[in-house]
């Protein structure tokens, strides 16, 4: 079974579109699945009533950021696979089979191609930039969606969890997201790197794709982003842990 984890923040303008378009494009899914919707705020009565009628599992989130909401959903999941999806996604074609094919090849974390509304690349895997204190960055941002560079299946050190399939045992064995980040940015980056360090394989699968209205739900908080990047640097960069890992796994060739 696949547990589909969908957090929101009272965005009744966003999450029905994400849920509905996802459900429509799961028509060819070869496995059973369940949705678990987490709201990081009080449920409006219209959502509460609708979810009850549809018999969808929904829970109250901890209001501590998107990663904490995902963690809350994962704790309530029953599937052996976890599909993390943001509520600011728009699915316009089937997407699940390529993720499952990569999973069956031994990839414990499989990320998707994410597009801006103009169909250029928002996410095609991630890299780390030594010239900017080893901050993480999305590869090929702004490239055309049909560019050769973004349409190759690739092993990656990290992918964003905005649309990602994760082996549930891997997630639970690692005890989920590191709470040091307070449920905010770099939680997924830290998880990927820790999984990589422990032998997991991570991939970018371009045949799975969706439009991502980037940060539409929670926006950008530069102060919080700076704080979480500081935590990331203390855990991974200042002690050379990141650089050593990337070199060992073949992601640095110099």
PDB file of C-alpha atoms in Angstrom:
ATOM      1  CA  UNK A   1       0.000   0.000   0.000  1.00  0.00           C
ATOM      2  CA  UNK A   2       1.030   3.585  -0.661  1.00  0.00           C
ATOM      3  CA  UNK A   3       0.261   6.183   2.005  1.00  0.00           C
ATOM      4  CA  UNK A   4      -0.140   9.595   0.364  1.00  0.00           C
ATOM      5  CA  UNK A   5       0.746  12.343   2.832  1.00  0.00           C
ATOM      6  CA  UNK A   6      -0.767  15.750   2.110  1.00  0.00           C
ATOM      7  CA  UNK A   7      -0.264  18.601   4.603  1.00  0.00           C
ATOM      8  CA  UNK A   8      -2.008  21.952   4.291  1.00  0.00           C
ATOM      9  CA  UNK A   9      -2.428  25.171   6.238  1.00  0.00           C
ATOM     10  CA  UNK A  10      -6.124  25.963   5.869  1.00  0.00           C
ATOM     11  CA  UNK A  11      -5.566  26.492   2.145  1.00  0.00           C
ATOM     12  CA  UNK A  12      -8.986  25.539   0.879  1.00  0.00           C
ATOM     13  CA  UNK A  13      -8.011  27.328  -2.339  1.00  0.00           C
ATOM     14  CA  UNK A  14      -5.038  24.986  -2.854  1.00  0.00           C
ATOM     15  CA  UNK A  15      -5.348  21.556  -1.312  1.00  0.00           C
ATOM     16  CA  UNK A  16      -8.604  20.476  -3.052  1.00  0.00           C
ATOM     17  CA  UNK A  17      -6.855  21.110  -6.378  1.00  0.00           C
ATOM     18  CA  UNK A  18      -3.801  19.119  -5.271  1.00  0.00           C
ATOM     19  CA  UNK A  19      -5.937  16.307  -3.878  1.00  0.00           C
ATOM     20  CA  UNK A  20      -8.358  16.198  -6.803  1.00  0.00           C
ATOM     21  CA  UNK A  21      -5.738  16.330  -9.549  1.00  0.00           C
ATOM     22  CA  UNK A  22      -3.617  13.749  -7.720  1.00  0.00           C
ATOM     23  CA  UNK A  23      -6.584  11.396  -7.307  1.00  0.00           C
ATOM     24  CA  UNK A  24      -7.562  11.750 -10.975  1.00  0.00           C
ATOM     25  CA  UNK A  25      -4.021  10.909 -12.092  1.00  0.00           C
ATOM     26  CA  UNK A  26      -3.814   7.838  -9.859  1.00  0.00           C
ATOM     27  CA  UNK A  27      -6.335   5.971 -11.985  1.00  0.00           C
ATOM     28  CA  UNK A  28      -3.627   3.657 -13.313  1.00  0.00           C
ATOM     29  CA  UNK A  29      -1.953   3.115  -9.924  1.00  0.00           C
ATOM     30  CA  UNK A  30      -1.152  -0.616  -9.640  1.00  0.00           C
ATOM     31  CA  UNK A  31      -1.342  -0.621  -5.827  1.00  0.00           C
ATOM     32  CA  UNK A  32      -3.827   0.229  -3.137  1.00  0.00           C
ATOM     33  CA  UNK A  33      -3.389   3.656  -1.595  1.00  0.00           C
ATOM     34  CA  UNK A  34      -4.676   5.832   1.207  1.00  0.00           C
ATOM     35  CA  UNK A  35      -4.685   9.603   1.642  1.00  0.00           C
ATOM     36  CA  UNK A  36      -3.734  11.190   4.958  1.00  0.00           C
ATOM     37  CA  UNK A  37      -4.434  14.919   5.064  1.00  0.00           C
ATOM     38  CA  UNK A  38      -2.924  17.045   7.821  1.00  0.00           C
ATOM     39  CA  UNK A  39      -4.011  20.603   8.557  1.00  0.00           C
ATOM     40  CA  UNK A  40      -1.609  22.772  10.519  1.00  0.00           C
ATOM     41  CA  UNK A  41      -4.507  24.914  11.665  1.00  0.00           C
ATOM     42  CA  UNK A  42      -8.101  24.471  12.817  1.00  0.00           C
ATOM     43  CA  UNK A  43     -10.207  22.692  10.217  1.00  0.00           C
ATOM     44  CA  UNK A  44     -12.831  24.931   8.589  1.00  0.00           C
ATOM     45  CA  UNK A  45     -16.254  23.337   8.919  1.00  0.00           C
ATOM     46  CA  UNK A  46     -16.690  22.947   5.150  1.00  0.00           C
ATOM     47  CA  UNK A  47     -13.438  20.932   4.863  1.00  0.00           C
ATOM     48  CA  UNK A  48     -14.302  18.908   7.956  1.00  0.00           C
ATOM     49  CA  UNK A  49     -17.690  17.969   6.519  1.00  0.00           C
ATOM     50  CA  UNK A  50     -16.338  17.207   3.051  1.00  0.00           C
ATOM     51  CA  UNK A  51     -13.571  14.934   4.315  1.00  0.00           C
ATOM     52  CA  UNK A  52     -16.033  13.093   6.532  1.00  0.00           C
ATOM     53  CA  UNK A  53     -18.320  12.464   3.557  1.00  0.00           C
ATOM     54  CA  UNK A  54     -15.384  11.218   1.468  1.00  0.00           C
ATOM     55  CA  UNK A  55     -14.091   8.964   4.283  1.00  0.00           C
ATOM     56  CA  UNK A  56     -10.591  10.459   3.989  1.00  0.00           C
ATOM     57  CA  UNK A  57      -8.263  10.155   6.952  1.00  0.00           C
ATOM     58  CA  UNK A  58      -7.450  13.604   8.286  1.00  0.00           C
ATOM     59  CA  UNK A  59      -5.610  14.763  11.373  1.00  0.00           C
ATOM     60  CA  UNK A  60      -4.631  17.930  13.164  1.00  0.00           C
ATOM     61  CA  UNK A  61      -1.021  18.972  12.611  1.00  0.00           C
ATOM     62  CA  UNK A  62       1.436  20.340  15.192  1.00  0.00           C
ATOM     63  CA  UNK A  63       1.630  23.806  13.517  1.00  0.00           C
ATOM     64  CA  UNK A  64       5.422  23.589  13.465  1.00  0.00           C
ATOM     65  CA  UNK A  65       6.185  23.673   9.760  1.00  0.00           C
ATOM     66  CA  UNK A  66       5.667  21.455   6.740  1.00  0.00           C
ATOM     67  CA  UNK A  67       8.172  18.777   7.752  1.00  0.00           C
ATOM     68  CA  UNK A  68       6.460  18.390  11.119  1.00  0.00           C
ATOM     69  CA  UNK A  69       3.118  18.054   9.345  1.00  0.00           C
ATOM     70  CA  UNK A  70       4.578  15.382   7.068  1.00  0.00           C
ATOM     71  CA  UNK A  71       5.993  13.627  10.127  1.00  0.00           C
ATOM     72  CA  UNK A  72       2.572  13.689  11.753  1.00  0.00           C
ATOM     73  CA  UNK A  73       1.017  12.138   8.634  1.00  0.00           C
ATOM     74  CA  UNK A  74       3.742   9.493   8.386  1.00  0.00           C
ATOM     75  CA  UNK A  75       3.143   8.491  12.003  1.00  0.00           C
ATOM     76  CA  UNK A  76      -0.499   7.744  11.081  1.00  0.00           C
ATOM     77  CA  UNK A  77       0.314   5.902   7.833  1.00  0.00           C
ATOM     78  CA  UNK A  78      -0.095   2.197   7.242  1.00  0.00           C
ATOM     79  CA  UNK A  79       1.588   1.813   3.833  1.00  0.00           C
ATOM     80  CA  UNK A  80       5.021   0.346   3.144  1.00  0.00           C
ATOM     81  CA  UNK A  81       5.595   3.291   0.819  1.00  0.00           C
ATOM     82  CA  UNK A  82       5.117   6.961   1.703  1.00  0.00           C
ATOM     83  CA  UNK A  83       4.286   9.485  -1.004  1.00  0.00           C
ATOM     84  CA  UNK A  84       5.008  13.030   0.159  1.00  0.00           C
ATOM     85  CA  UNK A  85       3.054  15.673  -1.783  1.00  0.00           C
ATOM     86  CA  UNK A  86       2.649  19.390  -1.197  1.00  0.00           C
ATOM     87  CA  UNK A  87      -0.754  21.052  -1.297  1.00  0.00           C
ATOM     88  CA  UNK A  88       0.518  23.527  -3.903  1.00  0.00           C
ATOM     89  CA  UNK A  89       0.935  20.903  -6.635  1.00  0.00           C
ATOM     90  CA  UNK A  90      -1.145  20.510  -9.781  1.00  0.00           C
ATOM     91  CA  UNK A  91      -1.048  17.061 -11.389  1.00  0.00           C
ATOM     92  CA  UNK A  92      -1.839  16.996 -15.104  1.00  0.00           C
ATOM     93  CA  UNK A  93      -0.750  13.480 -16.096  1.00  0.00           C
ATOM     94  CA  UNK A  94      -0.222  10.052 -14.462  1.00  0.00           C
ATOM     95  CA  UNK A  95       2.895  10.139 -12.323  1.00  0.00           C
ATOM     96  CA  UNK A  96       3.044   7.210  -9.910  1.00  0.00           C
ATOM     97  CA  UNK A  97       4.261   4.264 -12.032  1.00  0.00           C
ATOM     98  CA  UNK A  98       7.746   5.718 -12.750  1.00  0.00           C
ATOM     99  CA  UNK A  99       8.247   6.312  -9.021  1.00  0.00           C
ATOM    100  CA  UNK A 100       7.254   2.728  -8.244  1.00  0.00           C
ATOM    101  CA  UNK A 101       9.553   1.382 -10.966  1.00  0.00           C
ATOM    102  CA  UNK A 102      12.505   3.237  -9.408  1.00  0.00           C
ATOM    103  CA  UNK A 103      11.481   1.998  -5.959  1.00  0.00           C
ATOM    104  CA  UNK A 104      11.453  -1.589  -7.248  1.00  0.00           C
ATOM    105  CA  UNK A 105      15.032  -1.093  -8.476  1.00  0.00           C
ATOM    106  CA  UNK A 106      16.164  -0.390  -4.928  1.00  0.00           C
ATOM    107  CA  UNK A 107      15.857   3.380  -4.670  1.00  0.00           C
ATOM    108  CA  UNK A 108      14.554   4.242  -1.204  1.00  0.00           C
ATOM    109  CA  UNK A 109      13.934   7.913  -2.056  1.00  0.00           C
ATOM    110  CA  UNK A 110      12.647   8.946  -5.490  1.00  0.00           C
ATOM    111  CA  UNK A 111      11.984  12.591  -6.362  1.00  0.00           C
ATOM    112  CA  UNK A 112       9.986  13.978  -9.282  1.00  0.00           C
ATOM    113  CA  UNK A 113      10.339  16.677 -11.913  1.00  0.00           C
ATOM    114  CA  UNK A 114       8.582  19.840 -10.723  1.00  0.00           C
ATOM    115  CA  UNK A 115       7.602  22.676 -13.036  1.00  0.00           C
ATOM    116  CA  UNK A 116       6.665  26.316 -12.760  1.00  0.00           C
ATOM    117  CA  UNK A 117       3.335  27.337 -14.283  1.00  0.00           C
ATOM    118  CA  UNK A 118       5.170  28.409 -17.450  1.00  0.00           C
ATOM    119  CA  UNK A 119       6.406  24.791 -17.755  1.00  0.00           C
ATOM    120  CA  UNK A 120      10.029  25.546 -17.001  1.00  0.00           C
ATOM    121  CA  UNK A 121      11.965  23.555 -14.416  1.00  0.00           C
ATOM    122  CA  UNK A 122      11.558  24.257 -10.728  1.00  0.00           C
ATOM    123  CA  UNK A 123      13.176  21.003  -9.509  1.00  0.00           C
ATOM    124  CA  UNK A 124      15.178  18.372 -11.373  1.00  0.00           C
ATOM    125  CA  UNK A 125      17.214  17.044  -8.475  1.00  0.00           C
ATOM    126  CA  UNK A 126      19.519  18.939  -6.151  1.00  0.00           C
ATOM    127  CA  UNK A 127      23.162  19.895  -5.861  1.00  0.00           C
ATOM    128  CA  UNK A 128      25.349  21.647  -3.311  1.00  0.00           C
ATOM    129  CA  UNK A 129      27.244  24.841  -4.072  1.00  0.00           C
ATOM    130  CA  UNK A 130      30.698  25.127  -2.460  1.00  0.00           C
ATOM    131  CA  UNK A 131      30.971  28.755  -3.610  1.00  0.00           C
ATOM    132  CA  UNK A 132      27.939  29.580  -1.440  1.00  0.00           C
ATOM    133  CA  UNK A 133      28.915  27.758   1.767  1.00  0.00           C
ATOM    134  CA  UNK A 134      27.586  24.450   0.380  1.00  0.00           C
ATOM    135  CA  UNK A 135      23.978  25.573   0.308  1.00  0.00           C
ATOM    136  CA  UNK A 136      21.627  23.256  -1.573  1.00  0.00           C
ATOM    137  CA  UNK A 137      20.137  24.327  -4.894  1.00  0.00           C
ATOM    138  CA  UNK A 138      17.711  22.895  -7.429  1.00  0.00           C
ATOM    139  CA  UNK A 139      19.418  21.678 -10.579  1.00  0.00           C
ATOM    140  CA  UNK A 140      18.542  23.243 -13.935  1.00  0.00           C
ATOM    141  CA  UNK A 141      16.050  25.713 -12.488  1.00  0.00           C
ATOM    142  CA  UNK A 142      14.393  27.638 -15.332  1.00  0.00           C
ATOM    143  CA  UNK A 143      15.337  25.151 -18.062  1.00  0.00           C
ATOM    144  CA  UNK A 144      12.662  24.148 -20.597  1.00  0.00           C
ATOM    145  CA  UNK A 145      10.726  21.105 -19.406  1.00  0.00           C
ATOM    146  CA  UNK A 146      11.813  19.118 -22.467  1.00  0.00           C
ATOM    147  CA  UNK A 147      15.542  19.925 -22.219  1.00  0.00           C
ATOM    148  CA  UNK A 148      17.684  16.757 -22.409  1.00  0.00           C
ATOM    149  CA  UNK A 149      19.413  17.594 -19.116  1.00  0.00           C
ATOM    150  CA  UNK A 150      16.176  17.362 -17.131  1.00  0.00           C
ATOM    151  CA  UNK A 151      14.828  14.220 -18.764  1.00  0.00           C
ATOM    152  CA  UNK A 152      17.454  11.733 -17.632  1.00  0.00           C
ATOM    153  CA  UNK A 153      16.947   9.390 -14.698  1.00  0.00           C
ATOM    154  CA  UNK A 154      19.789  10.216 -12.280  1.00  0.00           C
ATOM    155  CA  UNK A 155      21.107   9.172  -8.914  1.00  0.00           C
ATOM    156  CA  UNK A 156      21.176  12.198  -6.635  1.00  0.00           C
ATOM    157  CA  UNK A 157      22.528  13.117  -3.218  1.00  0.00           C
ATOM    158  CA  UNK A 158      19.248  14.847  -2.429  1.00  0.00           C
ATOM    159  CA  UNK A 159      15.761  15.626  -3.757  1.00  0.00           C
ATOM    160  CA  UNK A 160      13.033  17.900  -2.498  1.00  0.00           C
ATOM    161  CA  UNK A 161      10.141  16.209  -0.690  1.00  0.00           C
ATOM    162  CA  UNK A 162       7.497  18.299  -2.472  1.00  0.00           C
ATOM    163  CA  UNK A 163       6.663  15.189  -4.547  1.00  0.00           C
ATOM    164  CA  UNK A 164       8.686  12.184  -3.452  1.00  0.00           C
ATOM    165  CA  UNK A 165       8.210   8.464  -2.859  1.00  0.00           C
ATOM    166  CA  UNK A 166      10.019   7.130   0.215  1.00  0.00           C
ATOM    167  CA  UNK A 167      10.397   3.623   1.561  1.00  0.00           C
ATOM    168  CA  UNK A 168       8.434   3.631   4.828  1.00  0.00           C
ATOM    169  CA  UNK A 169      10.856   1.302   6.620  1.00  0.00           C
ATOM    170  CA  UNK A 170      13.731   3.624   5.732  1.00  0.00           C
ATOM    171  CA  UNK A 171      11.785   6.609   7.040  1.00  0.00           C
ATOM    172  CA  UNK A 172      10.841   4.922  10.315  1.00  0.00           C
ATOM    173  CA  UNK A 173      14.262   3.308  10.855  1.00  0.00           C
ATOM    174  CA  UNK A 174      15.791   6.781  10.637  1.00  0.00           C
ATOM    175  CA  UNK A 175      13.085   8.136  12.963  1.00  0.00           C
ATOM    176  CA  UNK A 176      11.847  10.567  10.329  1.00  0.00           C
ATOM    177  CA  UNK A 177      12.928  14.174  10.095  1.00  0.00           C
ATOM    178  CA  UNK A 178      15.523  15.614  12.427  1.00  0.00           C
ATOM    179  CA  UNK A 179      13.663  17.844  14.917  1.00  0.00           C
ATOM    180  CA  UNK A 180      16.616  20.258  15.091  1.00  0.00           C
ATOM    181  CA  UNK A 181      15.211  22.089  12.060  1.00  0.00           C
ATOM    182  CA  UNK A 182      11.898  22.784  13.759  1.00  0.00           C
ATOM    183  CA  UNK A 183       9.949  21.275  10.889  1.00  0.00           C
ATOM    184  CA  UNK A 184      11.254  23.854   8.425  1.00  0.00           C
ATOM    185  CA  UNK A 185      13.667  24.103   5.471  1.00  0.00           C
ATOM    186  CA  UNK A 186      16.551  21.649   5.201  1.00  0.00           C
ATOM    187  CA  UNK A 187      14.597  18.919   7.015  1.00  0.00           C
ATOM    188  CA  UNK A 188      14.293  16.951   3.774  1.00  0.00           C
ATOM    189  CA  UNK A 189      17.886  17.751   2.787  1.00  0.00           C
ATOM    190  CA  UNK A 190      19.164  16.481   6.127  1.00  0.00           C
ATOM    191  CA  UNK A 191      17.016  13.345   5.806  1.00  0.00           C
ATOM    192  CA  UNK A 192      18.333  12.575   2.314  1.00  0.00           C
ATOM    193  CA  UNK A 193      21.956  13.025   3.332  1.00  0.00           C
ATOM    194  CA  UNK A 194      21.546  10.897   6.448  1.00  0.00           C
ATOM    195  CA  UNK A 195      19.867   8.190   4.373  1.00  0.00           C
ATOM    196  CA  UNK A 196      22.670   8.401   1.794  1.00  0.00           C
ATOM    197  CA  UNK A 197      25.210   8.119   4.572  1.00  0.00           C
ATOM    198  CA  UNK A 198      23.470   4.944   5.747  1.00  0.00           C
ATOM    199  CA  UNK A 199      23.515   3.282   2.342  1.00  0.00           C
ATOM    200  CA  UNK A 200      20.181   4.347   0.823  1.00  0.00           C
ATOM    201  CA  UNK A 201      19.956   5.115  -2.881  1.00  0.00           C
ATOM    202  CA  UNK A 202      18.286   8.352  -4.041  1.00  0.00           C
ATOM    203  CA  UNK A 203      17.047   9.121  -7.542  1.00  0.00           C
ATOM    204  CA  UNK A 204      15.464  11.805  -9.667  1.00  0.00           C
ATOM    205  CA  UNK A 205      12.734  10.403 -11.934  1.00  0.00           C
ATOM    206  CA  UNK A 206      11.795  12.865 -14.713  1.00  0.00           C
ATOM    207  CA  UNK A 207       8.841  10.812 -15.996  1.00  0.00           C
ATOM    208  CA  UNK A 208       6.976  11.709 -12.801  1.00  0.00           C
ATOM    209  CA  UNK A 209       6.087  15.377 -12.920  1.00  0.00           C
ATOM    210  CA  UNK A 210       3.698  18.038 -11.673  1.00  0.00           C
ATOM    211  CA  UNK A 211       3.342  21.811 -11.566  1.00  0.00           C
ATOM    212  CA  UNK A 212       4.531  23.278  -8.269  1.00  0.00           C
ATOM    213  CA  UNK A 213       3.229  26.642  -7.091  1.00  0.00           C
ATOM    214  CA  UNK A 214       6.431  27.035  -5.099  1.00  0.00           C
ATOM    215  CA  UNK A 215       5.925  28.131  -1.463  1.00  0.00           C
ATOM    216  CA  UNK A 216       2.321  29.125  -2.164  1.00  0.00           C
ATOM    217  CA  UNK A 217       1.127  27.717   1.150  1.00  0.00           C
ATOM    218  CA  UNK A 218       3.620  29.036   3.668  1.00  0.00           C
ATOM    219  CA  UNK A 219       5.612  31.628   1.735  1.00  0.00           C
ATOM    220  CA  UNK A 220       9.274  32.458   2.253  1.00  0.00           C
ATOM    221  CA  UNK A 221      10.616  33.410   5.673  1.00  0.00           C
ATOM    222  CA  UNK A 222      14.184  34.628   5.190  1.00  0.00           C
ATOM    223  CA  UNK A 223      14.886  34.806   8.916  1.00  0.00           C
ATOM    224  CA  UNK A 224      13.774  31.197   9.409  1.00  0.00           C
ATOM    225  CA  UNK A 225      15.631  30.082   6.275  1.00  0.00           C
ATOM    226  CA  UNK A 226      18.843  31.643   7.579  1.00  0.00           C
ATOM    227  CA  UNK A 227      18.353  29.944  10.927  1.00  0.00           C
ATOM    228  CA  UNK A 228      17.806  26.484   9.438  1.00  0.00           C
ATOM    229  CA  UNK A 229      20.750  26.900   7.059  1.00  0.00           C
ATOM    230  CA  UNK A 230      22.888  27.657  10.116  1.00  0.00           C
ATOM    231  CA  UNK A 231      21.755  24.376  11.670  1.00  0.00           C
ATOM    232  CA  UNK A 232      22.541  22.559   8.435  1.00  0.00           C
ATOM    233  CA  UNK A 233      26.025  24.069   8.281  1.00  0.00           C
ATOM    234  CA  UNK A 234      26.782  23.089  11.857  1.00  0.00           C
ATOM    235  CA  UNK A 235      25.666  19.497  11.230  1.00  0.00           C
ATOM    236  CA  UNK A 236      27.126  18.942   7.774  1.00  0.00           C
ATOM    237  CA  UNK A 237      29.467  21.629   6.463  1.00  0.00           C
ATOM    238  CA  UNK A 238      31.764  22.963   9.181  1.00  0.00           C
ATOM    239  CA  UNK A 239      32.986  19.490  10.110  1.00  0.00           C
ATOM    240  CA  UNK A 240      33.447  18.450   6.467  1.00  0.00           C
ATOM    241  CA  UNK A 241      30.819  15.712   6.775  1.00  0.00           C
ATOM    242  CA  UNK A 242      28.936  16.803   3.650  1.00  0.00           C
ATOM    243  CA  UNK A 243      32.025  17.210   1.503  1.00  0.00           C
ATOM    244  CA  UNK A 244      33.331  13.791   2.534  1.00  0.00           C
ATOM    245  CA  UNK A 245      29.986  12.094   1.859  1.00  0.00           C
ATOM    246  CA  UNK A 246      29.554  13.661  -1.579  1.00  0.00           C
ATOM    247  CA  UNK A 247      33.050  12.616  -2.580  1.00  0.00           C
ATOM    248  CA  UNK A 248      32.599   9.060  -1.276  1.00  0.00           C
ATOM    249  CA  UNK A 249      29.355   8.649  -3.208  1.00  0.00           C
ATOM    250  CA  UNK A 250      30.771  10.076  -6.436  1.00  0.00           C
ATOM    251  CA  UNK A 251      28.899  13.369  -6.499  1.00  0.00           C
ATOM    252  CA  UNK A 252      32.120  15.433  -6.434  1.00  0.00           C
ATOM    253  CA  UNK A 253      34.571  14.573  -9.196  1.00  0.00           C
ATOM    254  CA  UNK A 254      37.288  17.207  -8.655  1.00  0.00           C
TER     255      UNK A 254
END
